[in-house]
Amino acid sequence: MHKKIAKQDERVRDEMRIMAIKDAIEEKDYDEAEKLCLEKANAEETWRYRSSDPEDWNNMLYDIYKAAGNTEK
């Protein structure tokens, strides 16, 4: 039961982080969006690419770089 609640809490935190990332992109605060995305990707050590998941941390990071016009990263 506790694992289920913990997983739900984590999912809610992830959703809030995704909203914060999207808000930062809308405000053109790409550094903040990148920081939020990298924090989560590094914490989860999820550097595998899931192209079918638009909210995969790597996909979101790509979208941040694309929006920022930063093709070097």
Coordinates of N, CA and C in Angstrom, one line a residue:
M1 N 0.8 -1.2 0.0 CA 0.0 0.0 0.0 C 0.9 1.3 0.0
H2 N 1.9 1.3 0.8 CA 2.8 2.5 0.9 C 3.5 2.7 -0.4
K3 N 3.9 1.6 -1.1 CA 4.6 1.8 -2.4 C 3.7 2.4 -3.4
K4 N 2.4 2.0 -3.4 CA 1.4 2.6 -4.3 C 1.2 4.1 -4.1
I5 N 1.1 4.5 -2.8 CA 1.0 5.9 -2.5 C 2.3 6.7 -2.9
A6 N 3.4 6.1 -2.6 CA 4.7 6.8 -3.0 C 4.8 6.9 -4.5
K7 N 4.3 5.9 -5.2 CA 4.4 6.0 -6.7 C 3.4 7.1 -7.2
Q8 N 2.2 7.2 -6.6 CA 1.3 8.3 -6.9 C 1.9 9.6 -6.6
D9 N 2.5 9.8 -5.4 CA 3.1 11.1 -5.1 C 4.2 11.4 -6.1
E10 N 5.0 10.5 -6.5 CA 6.1 10.7 -7.5 C 5.5 11.2 -8.8
R11 N 4.4 10.5 -9.2 CA 3.7 10.9 -10.4 C 3.2 12.3 -10.4
V12 N 2.6 12.7 -9.3 CA 2.1 14.1 -9.1 C 3.3 15.1 -9.2
R13 N 4.4 14.8 -8.5 CA 5.6 15.6 -8.6 C 6.1 15.8 -10.0
D14 N 6.1 14.6 -10.7 CA 6.6 14.7 -12.1 C 5.7 15.5 -12.9
E15 N 4.4 15.4 -12.7 CA 3.4 16.3 -13.5 C 3.6 17.7 -13.2
M16 N 3.9 18.1 -11.9 CA 4.1 19.5 -11.6 C 5.4 19.9 -12.2
R17 N 6.4 19.1 -12.2 CA 7.7 19.5 -12.9 C 7.5 19.7 -14.4
I18 N 6.7 18.9 -15.0 CA 6.4 19.0 -16.4 C 5.7 20.3 -16.7
M19 N 4.8 20.7 -15.8 CA 4.1 21.9 -16.0 C 5.1 23.1 -15.8
A20 N 6.0 23.0 -14.8 CA 7.0 24.1 -14.6 C 7.9 24.2 -15.8
I21 N 8.3 23.1 -16.4 CA 9.1 23.1 -17.6 C 8.4 23.7 -18.7
K22 N 7.2 23.4 -19.0 CA 6.4 24.0 -20.1 C 6.2 25.5 -19.8
D23 N 5.9 25.9 -18.6 CA 5.8 27.3 -18.3 C 7.1 28.0 -18.6
A24 N 8.2 27.4 -18.2 CA 9.5 28.1 -18.4 C 9.8 28.2 -19.9
I25 N 9.4 27.2 -20.7 CA 9.6 27.3 -22.2 C 8.7 28.4 -22.7
E26 N 7.5 28.5 -22.3 CA 6.6 29.6 -22.7 C 7.1 31.0 -22.4
E27 N 7.8 31.1 -21.2 CA 8.4 32.3 -20.8 C 9.8 32.6 -21.4
K28 N 10.2 31.6 -22.3 CA 11.5 31.6 -22.9 C 12.7 31.6 -21.9
D29 N 12.4 31.0 -20.8 CA 13.4 30.8 -19.7 C 14.0 29.4 -19.9
Y30 N 14.8 29.2 -21.0 CA 15.2 27.9 -21.4 C 16.3 27.4 -20.4
D31 N 17.0 28.2 -19.8 CA 18.0 27.7 -18.8 C 17.2 27.0 -17.6
E32 N 16.1 27.6 -17.1 CA 15.4 27.1 -16.1 C 14.7 25.8 -16.5
A33 N 14.2 25.7 -17.7 CA 13.5 24.5 -18.3 C 14.6 23.4 -18.4
E34 N 15.7 23.7 -18.9 CA 16.8 22.7 -19.0 C 17.2 22.2 -17.6
K35 N 17.4 23.1 -16.6 CA 17.7 22.7 -15.3 C 16.7 21.8 -14.7
L36 N 15.4 22.1 -14.8 CA 14.4 21.2 -14.2 C 14.4 19.9 -14.9
C37 N 14.6 19.8 -16.2 CA 14.6 18.6 -16.9 C 15.8 17.7 -16.6
L38 N 17.0 18.4 -16.5 CA 18.2 17.6 -16.2 C 18.2 17.1 -14.8
E39 N 17.7 17.9 -13.9 CA 17.6 17.4 -12.5 C 16.9 16.1 -12.4
K40 N 15.7 16.0 -13.1 CA 14.9 14.8 -13.0 C 15.6 13.6 -13.8
A41 N 16.1 13.9 -14.9 CA 16.7 12.9 -15.8 C 18.0 12.3 -15.0
N42 N 18.7 13.2 -14.4 CA 19.9 12.7 -13.7 C 19.6 12.0 -12.4
A43 N 18.5 12.4 -11.7 CA 18.1 11.7 -10.5 C 17.6 10.3 -10.8
E44 N 16.9 10.2 -11.9 CA 16.4 8.9 -12.3 C 17.4 8.0 -13.1
E45 N 18.4 8.7 -13.5 CA 19.4 8.1 -14.4 C 18.7 7.4 -15.6
T46 N 17.8 8.2 -16.2 CA 17.0 7.7 -17.3 C 17.5 8.3 -18.6
W47 N 18.6 7.9 -19.1 CA 19.1 8.4 -20.3 C 18.8 7.4 -21.5
R48 N 17.7 6.7 -21.4 CA 17.3 5.9 -22.5 C 16.2 6.7 -23.2
Y49 N 16.2 6.6 -24.5 CA 15.3 7.4 -25.3 C 14.0 6.7 -25.6
R50 N 12.9 7.2 -25.3 CA 11.6 6.7 -25.6 C 10.9 7.6 -26.6
S51 N 11.0 7.4 -27.9 CA 10.5 8.3 -28.8 C 9.0 8.4 -28.8
S52 N 8.3 7.4 -28.3 CA 6.8 7.4 -28.3 C 6.2 8.2 -27.1
D53 N 7.1 8.6 -26.2 CA 6.6 9.3 -25.0 C 7.0 10.8 -25.1
P54 N 6.1 11.7 -25.4 CA 6.4 13.1 -25.5 C 6.9 13.7 -24.2
E55 N 6.6 13.1 -23.1 CA 7.0 13.6 -21.8 C 8.2 12.8 -21.2
D56 N 8.8 12.1 -22.1 CA 10.1 11.5 -21.7 C 11.1 12.6 -21.4
W57 N 11.9 12.5 -20.4 CA 12.8 13.7 -20.1 C 13.7 14.0 -21.2
N58 N 14.2 13.0 -22.0 CA 15.1 13.3 -23.1 C 14.4 14.0 -24.2
N59 N 13.1 13.6 -24.5 CA 12.3 14.3 -25.5 C 12.1 15.7 -25.1
M60 N 11.8 15.9 -23.8 CA 11.5 17.3 -23.3 C 12.8 18.1 -23.5
L61 N 13.9 17.5 -23.1 CA 15.2 18.3 -23.2 C 15.5 18.7 -24.7
Y62 N 15.2 17.8 -25.6 CA 15.4 18.1 -27.0 C 14.5 19.2 -27.4
D63 N 13.2 19.2 -27.0 CA 12.3 20.3 -27.3 C 12.7 21.6 -26.7
I64 N 13.4 21.6 -25.5 CA 13.9 22.8 -24.9 C 15.0 23.4 -25.8
Y65 N 15.9 22.5 -26.2 CA 17.0 23.0 -27.0 C 16.5 23.5 -28.4
K66 N 15.6 22.8 -28.9 CA 15.0 23.2 -30.2 C 14.3 24.6 -30.1
A67 N 13.5 24.8 -29.0 CA 12.9 26.1 -28.8 C 13.9 27.2 -28.6
A68 N 15.0 26.9 -27.9 CA 16.0 27.9 -27.6 C 16.9 28.1 -28.9
G69 N 16.8 27.3 -29.9 CA 17.6 27.4 -31.1 C 19.0 27.0 -30.8
N70 N 19.2 26.1 -29.8 CA 20.5 25.7 -29.4 C 20.8 24.3 -30.0
T71 N 21.3 24.3 -31.2 CA 21.6 23.0 -31.9 C 22.9 22.4 -31.5
E72 N 23.7 23.1 -30.7 CA 25.0 22.5 -30.3 C 24.8 21.4 -29.2
K73 N 23.8 21.6 -28.4 CA 23.6 20.6 -27.3 C 22.8 19.4 -27.9

